[in-house]
């Protein structure tokens, strides 16, 4: 239990500190080039991968409520895994997934009521006029790894000759934790799922 709680708290701390720092110090869309293949690029989305949206406000509310149910299920899975003395790798993986999901839920549930989003200025934490309502916050993303950009060879069907960037997703620490946890479950599935 101590290991799981430590992982969850560490991921949440790094995730929320990085998001709050970016939101209060970067203009929307601002980018800092660390290396050609790694940049800090501030964007926000309504909570789906690659900024996808569905159903407007009702869809956003549904997504947030679904996430709350999902995190409850993941928390139960983690609790049962610890109680049943599951392999440490499984506990680490589920802890990472739980922490990442919780990190993004914090954005979705609370950021709309604690931040403002002024034009051409950085956001204010605990603003007197926040940008949204409870459950309607936007998820902050900032990690961008455009490892390769260019035009694809013309012989590639459908996409040939078109501009392409690998890897074009912009994500955050919570997303990284979820992806790492899922990766551990996939790569080490025989060790984590012995039965």
C-alpha positions as semicolon CSV with decimal commas, in nm:
position;residue;x (nm);y (nm);z (nm)
1;X;0,000;0,000;0,000
2;X;0,283;0,243;0,083
3;X;0,442;0,187;-0,257
4;X;0,113;0,248;-0,438
5;X;0,034;0,562;-0,238
6;X;0,389;0,694;-0,292
7;X;0,364;0,644;-0,670
8;X;0,020;0,808;-0,684
9;X;0,124;1,109;-0,477
10;X;0,451;1,158;-0,671
11;X;0,279;1,144;-1,010
12;X;-0,002;1,377;-0,894
13;X;0,247;1,624;-0,748
14;X;0,463;1,641;-1,062
15;X;0,155;1,649;-1,288
16;X;-0,029;1,927;-1,106
17;X;0,281;2,141;-1,041
18;X;0,377;2,123;-1,410
19;X;0,022;2,206;-1,526
20;X;-0,021;2,497;-1,286
21;X;0,322;2,634;-1,378
22;X;0,252;2,614;-1,752
23;X;-0,096;2,763;-1,720
24;X;0,019;3,057;-1,506
25;X;0,344;3,129;-1,694
26;X;0,275;3,051;-2,061
27;X;0,041;3,216;-2,309
28;X;-0,192;2,971;-2,482
29;X;0,000;2,822;-2,775
30;X;0,337;2,946;-2,648
31;X;0,626;2,712;-2,714
32;X;0,978;2,672;-2,576
33;X;1,218;2,463;-2,786
34;X;1,426;2,248;-2,550
35;X;1,568;2,035;-2,834
36;X;1,458;2,008;-3,198
37;X;1,278;1,687;-3,103
38;X;1,134;1,808;-2,766
39;X;0,934;2,122;-2,693
40;X;0,717;2,262;-2,417
41;X;0,401;2,371;-2,598
42;X;0,097;2,490;-2,399
43;X;-0,244;2,379;-2,519
44;X;-0,568;2,272;-2,351
45;X;-0,838;2,028;-2,450
46;X;-1,171;1,901;-2,322
47;X;-1,017;1,575;-2,213
48;X;-1,001;1,335;-2,505
49;X;-0,691;1,217;-2,689
50;X;-0,567;1,453;-2,962
51;X;-0,822;1,713;-2,848
52;X;-1,117;1,519;-2,989
53;X;-1,462;1,633;-2,874
54;X;-1,814;1,501;-2,896
55;X;-2,158;1,626;-2,798
56;X;-2,065;1,977;-2,682
57;X;-2,130;2,051;-2,313
58;X;-2,338;1,735;-2,264
59;X;-2,057;1,526;-2,412
60;X;-1,801;1,696;-2,189
61;X;-2,013;1,631;-1,880
62;X;-2,065;1,268;-1,984
63;X;-1,688;1,223;-2,036
64;X;-1,608;1,368;-1,692
65;X;-1,870;1,153;-1,516
66;X;-1,750;0,845;-1,707
67;X;-1,396;0,918;-1,591
68;X;-1,513;0,939;-1,230
69;X;-1,671;0,593;-1,260
70;X;-1,359;0,461;-1,436
71;X;-1,127;0,592;-1,165
72;X;-1,348;0,425;-0,903
73;X;-1,308;0,095;-1,087
74;X;-0,932;0,140;-1,121
75;X;-0,908;0,225;-0,751
76;X;-1,100;-0,090;-0,664
77;X;-0,870;-0,295;-0,890
78;X;-0,567;-0,146;-0,715
79;X;-0,714;-0,214;-0,369
80;X;-0,795;-0,577;-0,458
81;X;-0,450;-0,628;-0,614
82;X;-0,280;-0,507;-0,297
83;X;-0,511;-0,712;-0,075
84;X;-0,447;-1,029;-0,281
85;X;-0,065;-0,980;-0,277
86;X;-0,049;-0,933;-0,655
87;X;0,294;-0,900;-0,819
88;X;0,467;-0,567;-0,750
89;X;0,476;-0,491;-1,123
90;X;0,096;-0,507;-1,140
91;X;0,062;-0,276;-0,840
92;X;0,308;-0,028;-0,995
93;X;0,125;-0,036;-1,331
94;X;-0,222;0,010;-1,181
95;X;-0,092;0,285;-0,949
96;X;0,046;0,473;-1,251
97;X;-0,282;0,437;-1,440
98;X;-0,482;0,548;-1,135
99;X;-0,256;0,850;-1,072
100;X;-0,264;0,958;-1,436
101;X;-0,641;0,925;-1,459
102;X;-0,684;1,118;-1,134
103;X;-0,448;1,392;-1,255
104;X;-0,657;1,456;-1,566
105;X;-0,982;1,430;-1,368
106;X;-0,859;1,709;-1,140
107;X;-0,823;1,932;-1,448
108;X;-1,166;1,836;-1,585
109;X;-1,351;1,879;-1,257
110;X;-1,179;2,178;-1,094
111;X;-0,976;2,387;-1,342
112;X;-1,288;2,557;-1,478
113;X;-1,364;2,705;-1,136
114;X;-1,012;2,797;-1,023
115;X;-0,853;2,945;-1,338
116;X;-0,940;3,224;-1,575
117;X;-0,832;3,230;-1,940
118;X;-0,759;3,588;-2,045
119;X;-0,667;3,670;-2,404
120;X;-0,299;3,752;-2,456
121;X;-0,216;3,698;-2,087
122;X;-0,131;3,412;-1,858
123;X;-0,403;3,252;-1,645
124;X;-0,456;3,333;-1,279
125;X;-0,490;3,060;-1,018
126;X;-0,796;3,108;-0,793
127;X;-0,926;3,378;-1,025
128;X;-1,222;3,592;-0,921
129;X;-1,385;3,526;-1,262
130;X;-1,301;3,166;-1,362
131;X;-1,354;3,047;-1,717
132;X;-1,600;2,764;-1,649
133;X;-1,803;2,560;-1,407
134;X;-1,747;2,252;-1,195
135;X;-1,695;1,946;-1,424
136;X;-1,621;2,168;-1,725
137;X;-1,249;2,232;-1,686
138;X;-0,997;2,181;-1,965
139;X;-0,698;1,947;-1,944
140;X;-0,358;2,118;-1,970
141;X;-0,104;1,959;-2,208
142;X;0,253;2,067;-2,271
143;X;0,489;1,782;-2,366
144;X;0,555;1,777;-2,741
145;X;0,799;1,547;-2,919
146;X;0,802;1,628;-3,293
147;X;1,077;1,374;-3,361
148;X;1,047;1,405;-3,740
149;X;0,866;1,652;-3,966
150;X;0,859;1,656;-4,342
151;X;0,672;1,542;-4,650
152;X;0,595;1,174;-4,681
153;X;0,726;0,994;-4,992
154;X;0,479;1,019;-5,280
155;X;0,461;0,638;-5,320
156;X;0,275;0,597;-4,986
157;X;-0,097;0,541;-5,058
158;X;-0,342;0,818;-4,952
159;X;-0,084;1,021;-4,753
160;X;0,205;1,034;-5,001
161;X;0,351;1,381;-5,062
162;X;0,165;1,534;-4,767
163;X;0,330;1,700;-4,466
164;X;0,365;1,470;-4,166
165;X;0,499;1,500;-3,811
166;X;0,599;1,205;-3,599
167;X;0,505;1,226;-3,305
168;X;0,245;1,506;-3,322
169;X;0,050;1,448;-2,998
170;X;0,090;1,700;-2,716
171;X;0,037;1,542;-2,375
172;X;0,111;1,581;-2,002
173;X;0,264;1,392;-1,708
174;X;-0,069;1,223;-1,627
175;X;-0,094;1,089;-1,984
176;X;0,263;0,963;-1,956
177;X;0,180;0,776;-1,633
178;X;-0,127;0,613;-1,792
179;X;0,070;0,512;-2,103
180;X;0,356;0,374;-1,893
181;X;0,116;0,173;-1,675
182;X;-0,065;0,028;-1,977
183;X;0,273;-0,043;-2,143
184;X;0,387;-0,239;-1,836
185;X;0,066;-0,445;-1,843
186;X;0,113;-0,524;-2,213
187;X;0,488;-0,595;-2,216
188;X;0,499;-0,785;-1,888
189;X;0,153;-0,946;-1,904
190;X;0,283;-1,294;-1,817
191;X;0,445;-1,161;-1,501
192;X;0,159;-0,941;-1,385
193;X;-0,124;-1,180;-1,476
194;X;0,010;-1,512;-1,355
195;X;-0,328;-1,688;-1,338
